[in-house]
Amino acid sequence: QVQLVESGGGLVQAGGSLRLSCAASGRTVSTYAMGWFRQAPGKEREFVAAITWRGGSLFYAYYADSVKGRFTISRDNAKNTVYLQMKTLKPEDTAVYYCVADASAATPGRATDDYAYWGQGTQVTVSS
């Protein structure tokens, strides 16, 4: 089993930045696809970003169109941790952000069913 714990959420003004972290425990997740989803009040959970490691310094990152160019996902396999750097935040980015992981080494999916492991979530609130 893999446990995921998010941190770094909070309240920020529009245009500001936040960095989310997700620490994995239970097993090494370097070969896992890892990523982030979010869920705003009254809305469905949606894909934000994902990252896979293909060996050495070769990483592939995938983003939702709504965050492309503003958010950056990265991972530190030595620390079993994935990060989401969020810049130029907008009020519509307000949501609970969930860290996800899956053992599949293929291209990570964008559906909730594509991920077996989920964190508890961290709240991000962007004020206008």
Coordinates of C-alpha atoms in Angstrom, one line a residue:
Q1 CA 0.0 0.0 0.0
V2 CA 1.0 3.6 -0.7
Q3 CA 0.1 6.4 1.6
L4 CA 0.1 10.0 0.2
V5 CA 0.2 13.1 2.4
E6 CA -0.3 16.5 0.8
S7 CA 0.9 19.8 2.2
G8 CA 1.4 23.5 1.2
G9 CA -2.2 24.5 0.6
G10 CA -3.6 27.8 1.9
L11 CA -5.1 31.2 1.1
V12 CA -3.5 33.4 -1.5
Q13 CA -4.5 36.4 -3.5
A14 CA -5.2 36.2 -7.2
G15 CA -1.9 36.4 -9.1
G16 CA 0.0 34.8 -6.3
S17 CA 1.8 31.5 -6.0
L18 CA 1.7 28.3 -4.0
R19 CA 3.7 25.1 -3.9
L20 CA 2.1 21.9 -3.0
S21 CA 4.0 18.9 -1.9
C22 CA 3.0 15.2 -1.7
A23 CA 5.1 12.7 0.3
A24 CA 4.6 9.1 -0.4
S25 CA 5.3 6.3 2.0
G26 CA 4.8 2.6 2.2
R27 CA 6.9 1.8 -0.8
T28 CA 9.1 3.4 -3.3
V29 CA 7.1 5.2 -6.0
S30 CA 9.8 6.2 -8.4
T31 CA 8.3 4.1 -11.2
Y32 CA 4.7 5.1 -10.4
A33 CA 2.8 7.7 -12.3
M34 CA 2.0 10.5 -9.9
G35 CA -0.1 13.6 -10.2
W36 CA -2.7 16.0 -8.9
F37 CA -6.5 16.3 -9.2
R38 CA -8.7 19.0 -7.8
Q39 CA -12.3 19.4 -6.8
A40 CA -14.1 22.7 -6.4
P41 CA -17.4 23.0 -4.5
G42 CA -20.3 21.7 -6.5
K43 CA -18.0 20.4 -9.3
E44 CA -16.6 17.1 -10.3
R45 CA -13.1 16.1 -9.5
E46 CA -10.8 17.0 -12.4
F47 CA -7.3 16.2 -13.6
V48 CA -4.7 18.9 -13.1
A49 CA -1.3 17.4 -13.9
A50 CA 0.7 14.1 -13.8
I51 CA 4.3 13.1 -14.2
T52 CA 6.1 9.9 -15.0
W53 CA 9.8 8.9 -14.8
R54 CA 11.4 7.0 -17.6
G55 CA 14.8 6.6 -16.1
G56 CA 17.8 8.9 -15.6
S57 CA 16.7 12.5 -15.9
L58 CA 13.9 11.7 -18.3
F59 CA 10.5 12.9 -17.0
Y60 CA 7.3 13.4 -18.8
A61 CA 4.7 15.9 -17.5
Y62 CA 1.1 16.2 -18.6
Y63 CA -1.2 19.1 -17.8
A64 CA -4.9 20.1 -18.1
D65 CA -5.4 22.9 -20.6
S66 CA -6.7 25.2 -17.8
V67 CA -3.3 25.1 -15.9
K68 CA -0.8 24.8 -18.7
G69 CA 1.8 27.5 -18.6
R70 CA 0.9 28.4 -15.0
F71 CA 1.5 25.1 -13.1
T72 CA 4.6 23.0 -13.0
I73 CA 4.7 19.4 -11.7
S74 CA 8.0 17.9 -10.6
R75 CA 9.2 15.0 -8.6
D76 CA 12.1 14.0 -6.4
N77 CA 12.4 10.3 -6.5
A78 CA 15.1 10.3 -3.8
K79 CA 12.5 11.9 -1.4
N80 CA 9.5 9.9 -2.8
T81 CA 7.8 13.3 -3.2
V82 CA 6.0 15.1 -6.0
Y83 CA 5.4 18.8 -6.2
L84 CA 3.0 21.2 -7.9
Q85 CA 4.2 24.7 -8.3
M86 CA 1.3 27.0 -9.0
K87 CA 1.8 30.5 -10.3
T88 CA -0.6 33.3 -11.5
L89 CA -3.3 31.7 -9.5
K90 CA -6.9 32.6 -10.3
P91 CA -10.1 32.4 -8.1
E92 CA -11.2 29.5 -10.3
D93 CA -8.2 27.5 -9.1
T94 CA -9.9 27.4 -5.7
A95 CA -10.4 23.7 -4.8
V96 CA -9.2 20.8 -2.7
Y97 CA -6.1 19.4 -4.4
Y98 CA -5.5 15.7 -4.2
C99 CA -2.3 13.9 -4.8
V100 CA -2.6 10.6 -6.7
A101 CA -0.3 7.7 -7.7
D102 CA -0.6 4.6 -9.7
A103 CA 1.8 1.7 -10.4
S104 CA 1.2 1.8 -14.2
A105 CA 4.3 2.9 -16.0
A106 CA 2.4 3.8 -19.1
T107 CA 1.2 7.2 -20.1
P108 CA -0.8 8.5 -17.0
G109 CA -4.5 8.8 -17.4
R110 CA -6.7 11.8 -16.8
A111 CA -9.6 10.0 -15.2
T112 CA -10.0 9.4 -11.5
D113 CA -10.3 5.6 -12.1
D114 CA -6.7 5.7 -13.5
Y115 CA -5.2 6.1 -10.1
A116 CA -5.3 3.6 -7.3
Y117 CA -3.9 5.8 -4.5
W118 CA -5.2 9.1 -3.3
G119 CA -4.2 11.5 -0.6
Q120 CA -6.6 13.2 1.8
G121 CA -6.4 16.6 0.0
T122 CA -5.3 20.1 0.8
Q123 CA -7.4 23.2 0.4
V124 CA -6.2 26.0 -1.9
T125 CA -8.2 29.2 -1.8
V126 CA -7.5 32.1 -4.2
S127 CA -9.2 35.4 -3.3
S128 CA -10.0 38.0 -5.9

